[in-house]
Short mmCIF file of C-alpha atoms in Angstrom, two decimals:
data_model
loop_
_atom_site.label_atom_id
_atom_site.label_comp_id
_atom_site.label_asym_id
_atom_site.label_seq_id
_atom_site.Cartn_x
_atom_site.Cartn_y
_atom_site.Cartn_z
CA MET D 1 13.30 17.56 18.98
CA SER D 2 15.14 14.59 19.92
CA VAL D 3 16.24 11.92 17.57
CA ASN D 4 13.59 9.51 18.95
CA GLU D 5 10.79 11.93 18.33
CA ILE D 6 11.94 12.50 14.91
CA LEU D 7 12.27 8.79 14.08
CA ALA D 8 8.95 7.83 15.82
CA PRO D 9 5.92 7.14 13.60
CA SER D 10 3.62 10.02 13.50
CA THR D 11 0.07 10.42 12.01
CA HIS D 12 -0.94 13.97 10.65
CA SER D 13 -4.53 14.99 9.80
CA ALA D 14 -5.72 16.98 6.91
CA GLY D 15 -5.46 20.85 7.50
CA ASP D 16 -6.95 23.77 5.38
CA GLU D 17 -8.47 22.09 2.34
CA GLN D 18 -8.15 25.13 0.29
CA GLN D 19 -4.46 25.74 0.99
CA LEU D 20 -3.68 22.11 0.47
CA SER D 21 -5.45 22.28 -2.82
CA ARG D 22 -3.18 25.20 -3.90
CA VAL D 23 -0.17 23.51 -2.80
CA TYR D 24 -1.00 20.42 -4.76
CA ASP D 25 -2.01 22.37 -7.91
CA MET D 26 1.44 24.15 -7.69
CA LEU D 27 3.18 20.73 -7.36
CA THR D 28 1.27 19.08 -10.23
CA ALA D 29 1.26 22.24 -12.59
CA GLU D 30 5.10 22.16 -12.58
CA ASP D 31 5.17 18.64 -13.65
CA VAL D 32 2.82 19.67 -16.74
CA LEU D 33 4.80 22.62 -17.74
CA ASN D 34 8.29 21.09 -17.38
CA PRO D 35 9.04 17.57 -18.04
CA ARG D 36 12.11 17.66 -15.67
CA PRO D 37 11.07 20.13 -12.95
CA ARG D 38 13.49 21.09 -10.22
CA HIS D 39 11.82 21.85 -6.85
CA TYR D 40 13.36 23.93 -4.22
CA LEU D 41 12.73 24.35 -0.54
CA VAL D 42 13.04 27.90 0.72
CA GLY D 43 13.19 28.99 4.34
CA GLY D 44 11.02 31.82 5.93
CA ALA D 45 14.00 34.02 6.49
CA GLY D 46 14.79 34.01 2.80
CA ASP D 47 17.50 31.60 3.04
CA ASP D 48 19.30 30.11 -0.03
CA PRO D 49 16.92 27.54 -1.77
CA VAL D 50 17.88 23.96 -1.37
CA GLU D 51 16.95 21.73 -4.24
CA LEU D 52 14.69 18.73 -3.17
CA PRO D 53 15.78 15.27 -4.40
CA GLN D 54 12.95 13.72 -6.57
CA GLU D 55 12.16 11.10 -3.97
CA VAL D 56 11.41 13.84 -1.38
CA TYR D 57 9.26 15.69 -4.04
CA GLU D 58 7.17 12.59 -4.70
CA VAL D 59 6.63 11.90 -0.96
CA LEU D 60 5.51 15.61 -0.60
CA ARG D 61 3.16 15.27 -3.47
CA HIS D 62 1.65 12.07 -2.29
CA VAL D 63 1.25 13.44 1.28
CA VAL D 64 -0.46 16.69 -0.10
CA ASP D 65 -2.74 14.80 -2.28
CA ALA D 66 -3.85 12.38 0.50
CA MET D 67 -4.43 15.36 2.86
CA ARG D 68 -6.43 17.35 0.41
CA LYS D 69 -8.69 14.44 0.02
CA GLY D 70 -9.34 14.57 3.71
CA LEU D 71 -7.30 11.64 4.69
CA SER D 72 -4.69 11.18 7.48
CA VAL D 73 -1.07 10.45 6.70
CA THR D 74 1.35 8.42 8.80
CA VAL D 75 5.00 8.77 8.47
CA SER D 76 6.87 5.76 9.72
CA PRO D 77 10.65 5.84 9.27
CA THR D 78 12.25 2.36 8.71
CA THR D 79 15.44 0.65 7.96
CA LYS D 80 16.31 -0.72 4.69
CA ALA D 81 16.49 -4.14 6.21
CA LEU D 82 13.53 -5.43 8.29
CA THR D 83 13.21 -8.12 10.72
CA THR D 84 10.60 -10.78 10.18
CA GLN D 85 8.16 -9.19 12.65
CA GLN D 86 8.43 -5.69 11.02
CA ALA D 87 8.02 -7.16 7.59
CA ALA D 88 4.81 -9.34 8.75
CA ASP D 89 3.46 -6.07 10.18
CA LEU D 90 4.03 -4.33 6.86
CA LEU D 91 2.50 -7.10 4.96
CA GLY D 92 -0.53 -7.48 7.37
CA ILE D 93 0.11 -11.17 7.96
CA SER D 94 1.30 -13.06 11.07
CA ARG D 95 5.10 -13.79 11.61
CA PRO D 96 4.60 -17.61 11.15
CA THR D 97 2.97 -17.04 7.66
CA LEU D 98 5.90 -14.69 6.74
CA ILE D 99 8.44 -17.30 7.92
CA LYS D 100 6.54 -20.10 5.72
CA ALA D 101 6.81 -17.65 2.75
CA LEU D 102 10.63 -17.33 3.46
CA ASP D 103 11.12 -20.94 3.83
CA ASP D 104 9.19 -21.58 0.60
CA GLY D 105 11.42 -19.21 -1.40
CA GLN D 106 8.73 -16.74 -2.11
CA LEU D 107 10.71 -13.85 -0.53
CA PRO D 108 14.33 -13.38 -0.49
CA TYR D 109 16.01 -12.76 2.95
CA THR D 110 19.58 -12.74 4.48
CA ARG D 111 20.75 -14.17 7.77
CA SER D 112 22.47 -12.04 10.36
CA GLY D 113 23.68 -14.81 12.76
CA THR D 114 20.38 -16.76 13.67
CA HIS D 115 18.21 -13.76 12.61
CA ARG D 116 16.59 -13.24 9.30
CA ARG D 117 16.70 -9.89 7.57
CA ILE D 118 14.49 -9.04 4.57
CA ALA D 119 15.18 -6.07 2.35
CA LEU D 120 12.34 -3.36 2.43
CA THR D 121 12.14 -3.31 -1.37
CA ASP D 122 11.70 -7.03 -1.41
CA VAL D 123 8.82 -6.73 1.07
CA ILE D 124 6.99 -4.05 -0.85
CA ASP D 125 7.62 -6.03 -4.17
CA TYR D 126 6.15 -9.15 -2.66
CA ARG D 127 3.11 -7.12 -1.06
CA ASP D 128 2.29 -5.67 -4.71
CA SER D 129 2.55 -9.11 -6.30
CA ARG D 130 0.32 -10.51 -3.55
CA ARG D 131 -2.21 -7.66 -4.30
CA ARG D 132 -2.15 -8.27 -8.21
CA ALA D 133 -2.56 -11.91 -7.46
CA GLN D 134 -5.57 -11.28 -5.19
CA TYR D 135 -7.16 -8.81 -7.70
CA ALA D 136 -6.76 -11.32 -10.51
CA ALA D 137 -8.50 -14.04 -8.38
CA ILE D 138 -11.28 -11.76 -7.59
CA ALA D 139 -11.68 -10.73 -11.30
CA MET D 140 -11.63 -14.59 -12.23
CA LEU D 141 -14.13 -15.51 -9.69
CA SER D 142 -16.60 -12.57 -10.19
CA ALA D 143 -19.71 -13.44 -12.01
CA ASP D 144 -19.85 -12.01 -15.57
CA VAL D 145 -23.04 -10.23 -16.11
CA ASP D 146 -23.58 -8.59 -19.18
CA GLU D 147 -26.44 -6.07 -20.17
CA SER D 148 -28.40 -8.68 -22.09
CA SER D 149 -28.75 -11.34 -19.44
CA ASP D 150 -31.56 -11.35 -16.96
CA ILE D 151 -30.43 -10.39 -13.37
CA ASP D 152 -32.95 -12.50 -11.71
CA GLU D 153 -31.98 -15.55 -13.68
CA THR D 154 -28.19 -14.89 -12.75
CA LEU D 155 -29.25 -14.58 -9.08
CA ALA D 156 -31.15 -17.77 -9.13
CA ASP D 157 -28.02 -19.48 -10.68
CA LEU D 158 -25.81 -18.05 -7.89
CA ARG D 159 -28.44 -19.21 -5.27
CA ARG D 160 -28.55 -22.79 -6.64
CA ALA D 161 -24.71 -22.91 -6.84
CA ARG D 162 -24.46 -21.74 -3.16
CA LYS D 163 -27.04 -24.35 -2.06
CA ALA D 164 -24.97 -27.11 -3.82
CA VAL D 165 -21.72 -26.07 -2.22
CA GLY D 166 -23.52 -26.01 1.21
CA ALA D 167 -25.00 -29.55 0.60
CA LYS D 168 -21.74 -30.71 -0.42
CA ARG D 169 -20.06 -29.28 2.66
CA ARG D 170 -22.79 -30.78 5.02
CA ALA D 171 -22.30 -34.03 3.35
CA SER D 172 -18.52 -34.08 3.73
CA LYS D 173 -18.85 -33.22 7.51
CA ALA D 174 -21.55 -35.96 8.12
CA GLY D 175 -19.35 -38.67 6.33
#
């Protein structure tokens, strides 16, 4: 296997669900039984076991959990410093939108000559904070409906509000 094949992003589909469940159960059972478990990788030829770093163990556990649920997993190696295009792709936004966020100071970056570089950890933190803000906005905007309120009345209120917003929008376009 060449270096390019190893570092190329690859997607893997779920395999034998029973076997994946057994592996997942083994991985999670050790966490319950031992608060500071140590995990080892042993080769098929009975080679000396090699201790897995905690980060590798966590990745393995997440991959096995996703695959046992029938999901595909994509492994995409990346550097610790991303280009603006790589960061924008990771965030799911356009590069110009990312540049605006950088210029507004929402995301720290360094310059390498004329190029901007963004730390992977900063991009992930920014993505997580954006998600939290989006979920908070959705929760704030969602209609509070308790068990005692009449659903038909609530729906009628929402329809009236929607009509009012539409009328206001049409009036602003006409004027």
